[in-house]
PDB file of C-alpha atoms and ligand atoms in Angstrom:
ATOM      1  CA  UNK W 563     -16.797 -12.375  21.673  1.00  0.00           C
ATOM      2  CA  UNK W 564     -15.317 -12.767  18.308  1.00  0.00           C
ATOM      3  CA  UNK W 565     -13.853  -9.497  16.978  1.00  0.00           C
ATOM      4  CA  UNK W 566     -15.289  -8.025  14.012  1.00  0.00           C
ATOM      5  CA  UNK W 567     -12.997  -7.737  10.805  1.00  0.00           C
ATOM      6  CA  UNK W 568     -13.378  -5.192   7.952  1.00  0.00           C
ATOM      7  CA  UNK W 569     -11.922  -6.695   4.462  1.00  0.00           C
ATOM      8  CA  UNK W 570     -12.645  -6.834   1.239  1.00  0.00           C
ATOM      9  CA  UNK W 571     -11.368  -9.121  -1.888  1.00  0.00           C
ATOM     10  CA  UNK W 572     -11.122  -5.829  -4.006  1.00  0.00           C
ATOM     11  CA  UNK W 573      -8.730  -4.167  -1.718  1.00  0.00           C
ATOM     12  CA  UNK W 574      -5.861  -5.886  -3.035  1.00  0.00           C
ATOM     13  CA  UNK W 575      -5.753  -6.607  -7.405  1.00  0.00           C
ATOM     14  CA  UNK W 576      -2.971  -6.600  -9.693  1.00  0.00           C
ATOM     15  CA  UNK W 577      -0.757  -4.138  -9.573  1.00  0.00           C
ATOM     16  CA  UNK W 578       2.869  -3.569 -10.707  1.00  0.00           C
ATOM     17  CA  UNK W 579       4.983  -5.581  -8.313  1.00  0.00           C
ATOM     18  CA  UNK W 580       8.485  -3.462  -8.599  1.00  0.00           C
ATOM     19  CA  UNK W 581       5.967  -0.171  -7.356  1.00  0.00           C
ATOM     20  CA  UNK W 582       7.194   1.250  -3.977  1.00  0.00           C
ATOM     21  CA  UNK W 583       3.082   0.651  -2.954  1.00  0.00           C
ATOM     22  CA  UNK W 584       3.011  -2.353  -1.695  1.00  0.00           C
ATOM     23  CA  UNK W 585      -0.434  -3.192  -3.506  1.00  0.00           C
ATOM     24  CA  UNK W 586      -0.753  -6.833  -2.807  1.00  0.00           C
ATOM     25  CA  UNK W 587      -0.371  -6.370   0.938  1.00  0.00           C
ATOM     26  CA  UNK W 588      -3.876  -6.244   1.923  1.00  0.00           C
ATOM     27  CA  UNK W 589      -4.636  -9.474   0.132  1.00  0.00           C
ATOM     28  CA  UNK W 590      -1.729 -10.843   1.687  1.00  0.00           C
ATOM     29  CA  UNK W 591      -3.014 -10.025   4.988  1.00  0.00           C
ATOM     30  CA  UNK W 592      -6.705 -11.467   4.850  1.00  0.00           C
ATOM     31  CA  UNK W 593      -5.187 -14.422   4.076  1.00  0.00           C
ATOM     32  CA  UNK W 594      -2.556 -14.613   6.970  1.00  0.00           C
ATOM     33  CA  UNK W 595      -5.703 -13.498   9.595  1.00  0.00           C
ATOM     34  CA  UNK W 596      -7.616 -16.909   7.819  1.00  0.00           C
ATOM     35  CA  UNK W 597      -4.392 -18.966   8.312  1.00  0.00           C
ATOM     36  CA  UNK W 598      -4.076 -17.889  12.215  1.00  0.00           C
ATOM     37  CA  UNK W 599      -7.234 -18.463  12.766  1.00  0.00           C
ATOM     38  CA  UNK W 600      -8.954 -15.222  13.163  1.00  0.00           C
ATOM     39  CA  UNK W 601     -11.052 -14.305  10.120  1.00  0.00           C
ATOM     40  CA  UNK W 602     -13.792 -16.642   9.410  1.00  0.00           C
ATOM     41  CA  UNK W 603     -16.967 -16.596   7.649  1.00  0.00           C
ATOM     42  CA  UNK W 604     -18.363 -15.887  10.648  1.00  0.00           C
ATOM     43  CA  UNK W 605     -16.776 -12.138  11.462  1.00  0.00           C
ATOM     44  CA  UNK W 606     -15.792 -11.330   8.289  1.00  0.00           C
ATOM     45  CA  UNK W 607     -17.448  -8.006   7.185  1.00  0.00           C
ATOM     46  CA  UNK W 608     -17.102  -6.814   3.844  1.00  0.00           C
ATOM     47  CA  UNK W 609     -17.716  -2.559   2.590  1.00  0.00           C
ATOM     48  CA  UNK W 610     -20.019  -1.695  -0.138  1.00  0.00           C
ATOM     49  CA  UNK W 611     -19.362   0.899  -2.330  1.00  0.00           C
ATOM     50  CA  UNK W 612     -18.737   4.233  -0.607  1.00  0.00           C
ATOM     51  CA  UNK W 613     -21.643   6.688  -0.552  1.00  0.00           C
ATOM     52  CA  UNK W 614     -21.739   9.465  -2.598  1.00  0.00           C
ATOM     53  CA  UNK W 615     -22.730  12.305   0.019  1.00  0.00           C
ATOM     54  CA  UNK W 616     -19.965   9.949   2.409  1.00  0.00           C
ATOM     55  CA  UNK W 617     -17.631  11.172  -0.366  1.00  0.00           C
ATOM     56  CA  UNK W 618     -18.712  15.434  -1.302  1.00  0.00           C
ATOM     57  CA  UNK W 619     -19.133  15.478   2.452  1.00  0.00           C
ATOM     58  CA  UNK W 620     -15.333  15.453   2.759  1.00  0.00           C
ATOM     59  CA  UNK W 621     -13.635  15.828  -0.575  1.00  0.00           C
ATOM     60  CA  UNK W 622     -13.847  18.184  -3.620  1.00  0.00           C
ATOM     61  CA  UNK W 623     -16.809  17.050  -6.019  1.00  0.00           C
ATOM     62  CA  UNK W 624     -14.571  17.718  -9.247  1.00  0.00           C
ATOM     63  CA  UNK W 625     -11.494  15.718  -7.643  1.00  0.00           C
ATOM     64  CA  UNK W 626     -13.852  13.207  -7.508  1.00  0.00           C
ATOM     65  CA  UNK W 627     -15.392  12.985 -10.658  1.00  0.00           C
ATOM     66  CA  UNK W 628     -11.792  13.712 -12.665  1.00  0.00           C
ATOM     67  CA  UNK W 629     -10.082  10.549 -10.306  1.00  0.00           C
ATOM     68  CA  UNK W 630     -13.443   7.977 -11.248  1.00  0.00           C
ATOM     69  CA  UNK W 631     -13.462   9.300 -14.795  1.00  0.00           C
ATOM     70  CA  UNK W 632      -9.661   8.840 -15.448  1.00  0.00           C
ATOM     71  CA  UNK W 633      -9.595  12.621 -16.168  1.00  0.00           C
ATOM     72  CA  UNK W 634      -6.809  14.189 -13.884  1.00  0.00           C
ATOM     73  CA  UNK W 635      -4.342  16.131 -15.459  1.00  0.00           C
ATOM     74  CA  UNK W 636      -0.596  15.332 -15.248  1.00  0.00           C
ATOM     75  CA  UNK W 637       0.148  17.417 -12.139  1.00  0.00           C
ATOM     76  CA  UNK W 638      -2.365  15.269 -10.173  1.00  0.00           C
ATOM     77  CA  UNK W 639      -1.200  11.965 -11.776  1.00  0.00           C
ATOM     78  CA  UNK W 640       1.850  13.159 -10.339  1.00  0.00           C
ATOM     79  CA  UNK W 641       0.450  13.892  -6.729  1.00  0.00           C
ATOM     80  CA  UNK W 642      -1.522  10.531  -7.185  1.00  0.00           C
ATOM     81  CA  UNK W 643       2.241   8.392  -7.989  1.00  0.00           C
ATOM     82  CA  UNK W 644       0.068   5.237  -8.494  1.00  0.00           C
ATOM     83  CA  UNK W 645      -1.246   4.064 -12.125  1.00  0.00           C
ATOM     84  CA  UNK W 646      -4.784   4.546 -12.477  1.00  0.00           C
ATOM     85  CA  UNK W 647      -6.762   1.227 -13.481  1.00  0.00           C
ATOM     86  CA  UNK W 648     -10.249   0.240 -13.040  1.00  0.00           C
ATOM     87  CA  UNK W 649      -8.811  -1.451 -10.036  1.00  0.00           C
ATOM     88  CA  UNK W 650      -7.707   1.137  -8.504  1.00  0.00           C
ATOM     89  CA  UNK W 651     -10.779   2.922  -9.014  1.00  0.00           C
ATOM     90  CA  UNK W 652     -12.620   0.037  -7.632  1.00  0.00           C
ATOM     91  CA  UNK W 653     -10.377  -0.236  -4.580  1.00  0.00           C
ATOM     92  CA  UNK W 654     -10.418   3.638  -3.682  1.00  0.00           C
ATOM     93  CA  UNK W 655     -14.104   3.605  -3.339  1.00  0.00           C
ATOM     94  CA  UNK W 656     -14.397   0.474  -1.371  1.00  0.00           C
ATOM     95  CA  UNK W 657     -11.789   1.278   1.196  1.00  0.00           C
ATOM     96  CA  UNK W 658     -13.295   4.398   3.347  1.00  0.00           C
ATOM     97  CA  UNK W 659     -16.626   2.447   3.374  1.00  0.00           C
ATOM     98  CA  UNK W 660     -14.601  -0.055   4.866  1.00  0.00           C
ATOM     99  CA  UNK W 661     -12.952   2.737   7.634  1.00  0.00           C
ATOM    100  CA  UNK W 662     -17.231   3.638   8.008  1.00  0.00           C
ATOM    101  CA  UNK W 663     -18.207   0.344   8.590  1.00  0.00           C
ATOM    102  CA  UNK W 664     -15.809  -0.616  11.070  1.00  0.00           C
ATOM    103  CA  UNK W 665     -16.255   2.970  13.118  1.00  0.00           C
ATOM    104  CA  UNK W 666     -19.603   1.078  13.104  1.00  0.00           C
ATOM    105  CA  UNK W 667     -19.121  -2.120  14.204  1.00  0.00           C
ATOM    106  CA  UNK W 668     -16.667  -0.604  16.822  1.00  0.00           C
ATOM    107  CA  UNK W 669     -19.814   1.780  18.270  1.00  0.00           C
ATOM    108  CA  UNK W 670     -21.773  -1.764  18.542  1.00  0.00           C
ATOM    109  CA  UNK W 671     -19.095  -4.295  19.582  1.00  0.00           C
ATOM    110  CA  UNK W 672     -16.396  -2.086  21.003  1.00  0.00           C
ATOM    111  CA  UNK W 673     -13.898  -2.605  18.844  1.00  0.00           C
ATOM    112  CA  UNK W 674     -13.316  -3.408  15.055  1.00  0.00           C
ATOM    113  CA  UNK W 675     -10.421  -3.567  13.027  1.00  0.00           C
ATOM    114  CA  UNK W 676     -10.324  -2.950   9.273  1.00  0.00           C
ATOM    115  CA  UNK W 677      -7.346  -4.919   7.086  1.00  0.00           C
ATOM    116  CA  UNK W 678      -6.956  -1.293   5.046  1.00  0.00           C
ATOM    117  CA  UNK W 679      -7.500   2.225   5.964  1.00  0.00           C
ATOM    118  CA  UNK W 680      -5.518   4.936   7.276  1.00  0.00           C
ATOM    119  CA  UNK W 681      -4.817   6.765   4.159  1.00  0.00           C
ATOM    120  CA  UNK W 682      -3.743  10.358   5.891  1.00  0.00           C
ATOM    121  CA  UNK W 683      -1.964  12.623   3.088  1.00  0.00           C
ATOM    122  CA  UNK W 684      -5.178  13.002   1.054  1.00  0.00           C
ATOM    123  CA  UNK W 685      -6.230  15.967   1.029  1.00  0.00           C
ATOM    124  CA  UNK W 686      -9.453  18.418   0.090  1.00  0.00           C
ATOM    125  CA  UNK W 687      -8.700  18.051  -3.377  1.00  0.00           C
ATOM    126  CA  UNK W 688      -5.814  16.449  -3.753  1.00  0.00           C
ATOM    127  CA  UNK W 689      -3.418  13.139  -3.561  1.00  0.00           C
ATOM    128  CA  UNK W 690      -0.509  12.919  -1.725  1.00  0.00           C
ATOM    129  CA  UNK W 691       1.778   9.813  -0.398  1.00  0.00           C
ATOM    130  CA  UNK W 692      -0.137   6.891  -2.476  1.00  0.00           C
ATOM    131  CA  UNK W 693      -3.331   8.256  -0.565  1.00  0.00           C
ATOM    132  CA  UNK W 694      -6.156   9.407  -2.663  1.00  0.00           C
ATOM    133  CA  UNK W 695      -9.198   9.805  -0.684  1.00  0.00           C
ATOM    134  CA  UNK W 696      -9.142  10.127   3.006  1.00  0.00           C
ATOM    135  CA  UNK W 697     -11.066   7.322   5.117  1.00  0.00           C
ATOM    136  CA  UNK W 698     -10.470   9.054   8.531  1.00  0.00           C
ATOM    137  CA  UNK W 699     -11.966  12.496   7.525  1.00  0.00           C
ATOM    138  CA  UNK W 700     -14.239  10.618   5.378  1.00  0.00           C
ATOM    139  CA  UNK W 701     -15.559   8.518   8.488  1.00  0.00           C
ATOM    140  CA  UNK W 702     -14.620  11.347  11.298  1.00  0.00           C
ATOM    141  CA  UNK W 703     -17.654  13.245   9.419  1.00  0.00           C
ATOM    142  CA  UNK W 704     -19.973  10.589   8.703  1.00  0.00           C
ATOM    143  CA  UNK W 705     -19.720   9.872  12.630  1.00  0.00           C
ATOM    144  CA  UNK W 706     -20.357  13.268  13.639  1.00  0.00           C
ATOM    145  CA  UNK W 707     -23.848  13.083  12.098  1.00  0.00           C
ATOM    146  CA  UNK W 708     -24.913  10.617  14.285  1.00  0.00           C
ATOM    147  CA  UNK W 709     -26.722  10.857  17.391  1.00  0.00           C
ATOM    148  CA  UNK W 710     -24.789  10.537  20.272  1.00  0.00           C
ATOM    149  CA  UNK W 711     -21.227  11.398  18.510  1.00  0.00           C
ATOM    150  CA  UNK W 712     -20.306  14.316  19.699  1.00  0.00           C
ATOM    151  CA  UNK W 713     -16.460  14.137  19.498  1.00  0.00           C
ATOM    152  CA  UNK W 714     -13.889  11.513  17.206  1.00  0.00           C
ATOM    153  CA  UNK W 715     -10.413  11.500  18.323  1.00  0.00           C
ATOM    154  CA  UNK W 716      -8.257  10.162  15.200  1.00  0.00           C
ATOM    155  CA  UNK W 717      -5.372   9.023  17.255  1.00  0.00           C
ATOM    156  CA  UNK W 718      -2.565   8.335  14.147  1.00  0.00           C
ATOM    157  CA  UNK W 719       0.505   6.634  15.340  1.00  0.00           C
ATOM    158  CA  UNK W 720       1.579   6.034  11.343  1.00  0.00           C
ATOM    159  CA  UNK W 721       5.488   7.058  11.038  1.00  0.00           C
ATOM    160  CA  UNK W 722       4.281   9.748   9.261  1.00  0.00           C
ATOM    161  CA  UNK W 723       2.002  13.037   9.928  1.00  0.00           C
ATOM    162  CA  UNK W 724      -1.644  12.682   9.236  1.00  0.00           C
ATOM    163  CA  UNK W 725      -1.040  15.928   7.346  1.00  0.00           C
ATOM    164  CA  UNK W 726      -4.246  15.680   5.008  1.00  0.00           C
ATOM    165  CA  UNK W 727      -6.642  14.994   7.791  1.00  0.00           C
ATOM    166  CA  UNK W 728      -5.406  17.481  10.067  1.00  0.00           C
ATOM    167  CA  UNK W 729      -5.999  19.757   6.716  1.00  0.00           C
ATOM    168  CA  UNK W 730      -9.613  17.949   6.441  1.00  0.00           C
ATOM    169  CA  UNK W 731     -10.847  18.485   9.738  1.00  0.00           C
ATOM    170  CA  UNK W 732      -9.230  21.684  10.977  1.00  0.00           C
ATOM    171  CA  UNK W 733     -12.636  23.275  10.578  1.00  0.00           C
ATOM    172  CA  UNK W 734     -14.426  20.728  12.670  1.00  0.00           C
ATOM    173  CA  UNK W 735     -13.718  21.266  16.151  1.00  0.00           C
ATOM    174  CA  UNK W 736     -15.479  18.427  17.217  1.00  0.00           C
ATOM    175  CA  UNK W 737     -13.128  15.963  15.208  1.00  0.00           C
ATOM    176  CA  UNK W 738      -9.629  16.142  17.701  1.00  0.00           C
ATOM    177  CA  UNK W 739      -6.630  15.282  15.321  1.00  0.00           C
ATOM    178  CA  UNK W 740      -3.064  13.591  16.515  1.00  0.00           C
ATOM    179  CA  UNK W 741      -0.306  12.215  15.357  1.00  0.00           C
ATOM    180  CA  UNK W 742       2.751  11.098  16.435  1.00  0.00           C
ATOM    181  CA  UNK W 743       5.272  10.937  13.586  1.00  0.00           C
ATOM    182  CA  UNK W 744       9.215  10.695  13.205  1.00  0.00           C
ATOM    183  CA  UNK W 745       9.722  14.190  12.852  1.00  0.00           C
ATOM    184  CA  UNK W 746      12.223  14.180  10.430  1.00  0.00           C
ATOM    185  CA  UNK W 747      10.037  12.237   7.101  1.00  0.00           C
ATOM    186  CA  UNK W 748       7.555  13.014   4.782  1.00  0.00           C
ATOM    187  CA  UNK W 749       5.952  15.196   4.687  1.00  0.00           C
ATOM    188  CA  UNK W 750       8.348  17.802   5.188  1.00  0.00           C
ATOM    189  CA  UNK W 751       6.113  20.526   5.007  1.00  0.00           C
ATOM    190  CA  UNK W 752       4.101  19.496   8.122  1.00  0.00           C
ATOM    191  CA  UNK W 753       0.591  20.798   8.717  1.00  0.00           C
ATOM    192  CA  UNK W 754      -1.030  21.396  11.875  1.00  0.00           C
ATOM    193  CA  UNK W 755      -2.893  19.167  13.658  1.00  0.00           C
ATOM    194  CA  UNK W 756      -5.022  19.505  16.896  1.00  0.00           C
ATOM    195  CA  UNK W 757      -2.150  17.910  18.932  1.00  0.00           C
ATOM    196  CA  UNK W 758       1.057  16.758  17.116  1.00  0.00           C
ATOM    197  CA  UNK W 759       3.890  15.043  18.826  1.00  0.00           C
ATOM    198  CA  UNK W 760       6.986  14.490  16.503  1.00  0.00           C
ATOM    199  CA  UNK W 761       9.445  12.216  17.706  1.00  0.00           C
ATOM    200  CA  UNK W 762      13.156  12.132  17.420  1.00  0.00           C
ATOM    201  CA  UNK W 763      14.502   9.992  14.268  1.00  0.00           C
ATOM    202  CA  UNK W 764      15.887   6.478  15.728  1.00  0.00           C
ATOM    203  CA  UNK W 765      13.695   6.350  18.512  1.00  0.00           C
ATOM    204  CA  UNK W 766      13.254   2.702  20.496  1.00  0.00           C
ATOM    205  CA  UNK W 767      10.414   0.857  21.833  1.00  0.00           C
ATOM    206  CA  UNK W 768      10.336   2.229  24.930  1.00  0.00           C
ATOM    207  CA  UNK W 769      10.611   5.790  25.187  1.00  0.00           C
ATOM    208  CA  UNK W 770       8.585   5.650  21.919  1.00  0.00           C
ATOM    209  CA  UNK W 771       5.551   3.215  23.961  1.00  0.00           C
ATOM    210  CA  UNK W 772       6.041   5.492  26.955  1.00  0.00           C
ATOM    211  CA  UNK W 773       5.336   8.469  24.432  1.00  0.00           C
ATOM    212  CA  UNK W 774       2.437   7.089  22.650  1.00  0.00           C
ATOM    213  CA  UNK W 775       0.591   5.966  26.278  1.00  0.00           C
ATOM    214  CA  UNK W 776       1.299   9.806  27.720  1.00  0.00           C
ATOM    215  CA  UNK W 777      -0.445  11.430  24.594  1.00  0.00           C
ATOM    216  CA  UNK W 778      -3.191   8.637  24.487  1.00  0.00           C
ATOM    217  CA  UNK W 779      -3.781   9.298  28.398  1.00  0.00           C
ATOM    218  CA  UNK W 780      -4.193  13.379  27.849  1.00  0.00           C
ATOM    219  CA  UNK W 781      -6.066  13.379  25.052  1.00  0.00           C
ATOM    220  CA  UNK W 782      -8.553  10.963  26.686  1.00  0.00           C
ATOM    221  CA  UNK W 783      -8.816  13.428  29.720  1.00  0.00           C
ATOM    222  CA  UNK W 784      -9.231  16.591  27.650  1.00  0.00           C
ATOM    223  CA  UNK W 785     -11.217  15.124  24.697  1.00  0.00           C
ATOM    224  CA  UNK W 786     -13.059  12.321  26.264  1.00  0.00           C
ATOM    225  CA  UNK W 787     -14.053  11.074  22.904  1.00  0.00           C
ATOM    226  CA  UNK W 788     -16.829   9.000  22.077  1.00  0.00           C
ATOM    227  CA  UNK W 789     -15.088   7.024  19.503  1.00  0.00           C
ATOM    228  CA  UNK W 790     -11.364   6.387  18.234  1.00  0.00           C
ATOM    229  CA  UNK W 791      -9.684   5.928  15.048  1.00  0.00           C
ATOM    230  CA  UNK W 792      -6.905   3.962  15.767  1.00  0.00           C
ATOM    231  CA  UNK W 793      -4.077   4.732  13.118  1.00  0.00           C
ATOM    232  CA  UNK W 794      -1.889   1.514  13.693  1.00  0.00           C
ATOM    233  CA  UNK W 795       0.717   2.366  10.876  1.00  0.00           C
ATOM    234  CA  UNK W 796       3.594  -0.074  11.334  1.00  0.00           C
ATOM    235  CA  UNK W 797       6.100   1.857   9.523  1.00  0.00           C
ATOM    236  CA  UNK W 798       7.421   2.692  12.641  1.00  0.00           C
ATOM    237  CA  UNK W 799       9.383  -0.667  12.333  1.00  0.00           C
ATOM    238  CA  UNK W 800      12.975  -0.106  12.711  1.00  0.00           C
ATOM    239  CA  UNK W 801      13.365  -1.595   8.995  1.00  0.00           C
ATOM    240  CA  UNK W 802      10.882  -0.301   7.365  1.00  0.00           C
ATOM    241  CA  UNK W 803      12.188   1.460   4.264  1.00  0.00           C
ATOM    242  CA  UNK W 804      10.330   4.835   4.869  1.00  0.00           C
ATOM    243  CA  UNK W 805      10.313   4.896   8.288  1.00  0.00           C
ATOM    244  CA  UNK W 806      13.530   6.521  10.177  1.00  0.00           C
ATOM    245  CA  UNK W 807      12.310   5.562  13.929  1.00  0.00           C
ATOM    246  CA  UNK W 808      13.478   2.049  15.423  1.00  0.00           C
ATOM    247  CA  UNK W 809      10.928   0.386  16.460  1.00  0.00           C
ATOM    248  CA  UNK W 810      10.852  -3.845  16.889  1.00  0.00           C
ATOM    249  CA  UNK W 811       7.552  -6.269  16.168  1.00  0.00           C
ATOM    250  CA  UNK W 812       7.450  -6.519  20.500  1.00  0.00           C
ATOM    251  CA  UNK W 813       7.464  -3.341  20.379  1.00  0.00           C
ATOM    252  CA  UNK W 814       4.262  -2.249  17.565  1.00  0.00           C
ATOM    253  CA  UNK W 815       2.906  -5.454  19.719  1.00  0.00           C
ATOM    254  CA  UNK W 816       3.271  -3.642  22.995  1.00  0.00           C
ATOM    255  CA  UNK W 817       2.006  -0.413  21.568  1.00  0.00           C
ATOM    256  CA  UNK W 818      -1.265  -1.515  20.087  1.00  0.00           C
ATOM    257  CA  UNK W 819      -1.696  -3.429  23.242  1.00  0.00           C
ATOM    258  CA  UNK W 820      -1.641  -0.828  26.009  1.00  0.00           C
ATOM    259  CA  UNK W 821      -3.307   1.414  23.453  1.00  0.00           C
ATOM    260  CA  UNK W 822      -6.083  -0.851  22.984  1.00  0.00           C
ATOM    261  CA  UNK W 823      -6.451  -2.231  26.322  1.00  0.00           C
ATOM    262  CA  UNK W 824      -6.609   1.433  27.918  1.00  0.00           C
ATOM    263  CA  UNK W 825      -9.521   2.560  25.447  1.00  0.00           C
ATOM    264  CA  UNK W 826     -11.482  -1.486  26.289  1.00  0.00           C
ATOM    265  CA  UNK W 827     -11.256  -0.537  29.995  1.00  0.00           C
ATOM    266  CA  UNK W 828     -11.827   3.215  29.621  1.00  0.00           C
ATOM    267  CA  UNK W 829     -15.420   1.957  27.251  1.00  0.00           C
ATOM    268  CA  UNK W 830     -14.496   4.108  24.526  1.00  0.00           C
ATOM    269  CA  UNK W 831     -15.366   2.505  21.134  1.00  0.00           C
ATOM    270  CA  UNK W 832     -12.155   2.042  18.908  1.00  0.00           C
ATOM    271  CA  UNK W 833     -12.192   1.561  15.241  1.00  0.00           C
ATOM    272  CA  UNK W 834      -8.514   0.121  14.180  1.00  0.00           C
ATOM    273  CA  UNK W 835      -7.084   0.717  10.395  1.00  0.00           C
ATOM    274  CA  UNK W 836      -3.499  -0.373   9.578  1.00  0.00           C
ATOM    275  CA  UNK W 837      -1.808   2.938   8.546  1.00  0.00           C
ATOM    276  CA  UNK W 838       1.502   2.597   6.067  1.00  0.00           C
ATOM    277  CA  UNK W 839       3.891  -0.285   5.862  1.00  0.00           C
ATOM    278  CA  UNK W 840       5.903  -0.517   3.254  1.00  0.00           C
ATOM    279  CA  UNK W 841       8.470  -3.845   3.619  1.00  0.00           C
ATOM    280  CA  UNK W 842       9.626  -5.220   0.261  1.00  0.00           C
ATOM    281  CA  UNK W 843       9.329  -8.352   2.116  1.00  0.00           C
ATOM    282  CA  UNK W 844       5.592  -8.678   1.501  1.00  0.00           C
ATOM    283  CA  UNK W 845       4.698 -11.952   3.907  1.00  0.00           C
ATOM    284  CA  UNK W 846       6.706 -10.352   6.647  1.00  0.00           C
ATOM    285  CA  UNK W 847       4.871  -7.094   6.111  1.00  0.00           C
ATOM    286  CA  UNK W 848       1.190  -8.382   6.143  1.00  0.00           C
ATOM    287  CA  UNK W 849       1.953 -10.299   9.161  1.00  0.00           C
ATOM    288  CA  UNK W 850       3.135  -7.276  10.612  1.00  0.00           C
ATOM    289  CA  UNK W 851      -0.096  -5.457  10.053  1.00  0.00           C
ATOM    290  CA  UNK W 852      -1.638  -8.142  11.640  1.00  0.00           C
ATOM    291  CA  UNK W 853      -0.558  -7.624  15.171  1.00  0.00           C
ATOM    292  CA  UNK W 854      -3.017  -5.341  15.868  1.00  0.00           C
ATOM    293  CA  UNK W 855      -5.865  -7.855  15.001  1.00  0.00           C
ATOM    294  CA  UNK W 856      -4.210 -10.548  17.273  1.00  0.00           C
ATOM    295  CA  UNK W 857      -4.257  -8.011  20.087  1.00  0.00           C
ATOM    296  CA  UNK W 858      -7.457  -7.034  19.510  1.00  0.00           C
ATOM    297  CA  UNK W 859      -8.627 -10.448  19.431  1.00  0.00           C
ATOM    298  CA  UNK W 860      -7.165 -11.314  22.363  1.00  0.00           C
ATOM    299  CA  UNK W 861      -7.863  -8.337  24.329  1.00  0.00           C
ATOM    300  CA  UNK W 862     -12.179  -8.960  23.322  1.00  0.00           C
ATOM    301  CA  UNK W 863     -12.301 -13.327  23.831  1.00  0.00           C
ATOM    302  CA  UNK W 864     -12.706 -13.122  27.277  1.00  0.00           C
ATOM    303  CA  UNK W 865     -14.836 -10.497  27.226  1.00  0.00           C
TER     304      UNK W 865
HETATM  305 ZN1   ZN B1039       3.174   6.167   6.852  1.00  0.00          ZN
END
């Protein structure tokens, strides 16, 4: 089986280079996946425009309008810390299509994995950490309409908390929220998710692997989820900029690995997205995000 892959031309445009948002990553990183080997026309799947009723299902109607119209006022430009362009605009509607469509390739195939996604710290109304809408909420609720869904376990191992989806979803019991963040980073005003598991600052690969495989192992006992959102942030990486836990590439490549190969042989549908990653080294950082691809791919080719 060839695995499915969620990208989109769009997701990437220009963008000043000297921001701390690494803008031109996901570009960067559909073109790496076509180098290696493992996006071709032939599982290449590309978003439409988000939905409308996807959107007001999840987020605040006037947020919405005042971010598409250019209209915020300077507090939210603030909260927002990325320049508005038509881009942009462009970009933020595309991507949690993209997080829907691959939850929807994963319920077919098995597994997907979108080259964007994962943008946690939007909130109701709200941007926060260069995320302006939230795809998991977004797609958490657009799954739960669906026949057969009855619970999504958003399973975010960015170095961060998933603070704006725990927000998001705390009034849908069906959606489980986790995340296992450095403890000590943004934001430092954590909210409450279903399960949260902070983790010491300067953690290594194995107790942090050990970690990740003991939360992913309970929560598929007590959940028993029908699909995953697999938050594969890799700002874990011992140098990433904003990261604070130590973390090597084996490592991210071990934990997306025994992540992904318990949910294949468990046959719980998982839908990937590549979290935060914020290298000034931008080649070295979209092949980073790729790892989870590569596993995934070869995880599903001798399926
Ligand atoms: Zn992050």
């Amino acid at each position: 089986m060839q695995l499915p892959i969620v990208t989109h031309p769009d997701y990437s445009f220009p963008f000043p280079s000297g921001h701390r948002f690494p803008m031109a990553k996901f570009g960067l990183l559909a073109a790496h996946l076509r180098d290696i080997g493992l996006l071709t026309a032939d599982n290449l799947f590309r978003p439409g425009r988000c939905r409308e009723q996807w959107l007001t299902a999840a987020h605040c109607p006037d947020y919405l309008a005042r971010f598409q119209a250019n209209q915020q006022s300077p507090k939210e430009q603030k909260q927002m810390n990325l320049p508005w362009s038509e881009g942009l605009r462009k970009r933020t509607l595309l991507a949690p299509a993209g997080t829907v469509l691959t939850a929807q390739l994963a319920l077919h195939y098995g597994i997907a994995c979108h080259q964007a996604g994962g943008t946690h710290h939007a909130h109701y109304d709200h941007a926060s950490g260069f995320c302006i809408l939230n795809d998991l909420a977004i797609t958490a609720r657009v799954l739960l309409r669906q026949t057969g869904i009855q619970r999504v376990l958003i399973f975010d191992c960015d170095v961060h908390q998933g603070d704006g989806t725990a927000v998001m979803l705390a009034d849908e019991p069906r959606a489980f929220t986790c995340s296992l963040h450095c403890e000590n980073n943004f934001p430092f005003s954590k909210a409450r998710s279903d399960l949260d598991v902070p983790l010491p600052q300067g953690m290594e690969d194995q107790a942090y692997v050990a970690q990740v495989m003991a939360t992913l192992d309970l929560l598929l006992d007590q959940v028993a989820p029908d699909i995953v959102l697999y938050d594969a942030g890799v700002d874990v990486y011992a140098g990433d900029p904003l990261g604070r836990l130590s973390i090597s590439e084996a490592g991210i490549r071990e934990r997306d690995t025994r992540v992904l190969q318990r949910l294949l042989e468990r046959g719980i549908p998982v839908a990937t997205v590549i979290g935060g990653g914020y290298d000034d080294d931008r080649e070295a950082l979209a092949r980073r995000h790729s790892i989870v691809t590569q596993v995934a791919q070869e995880l599903v080719q001798h399926r």
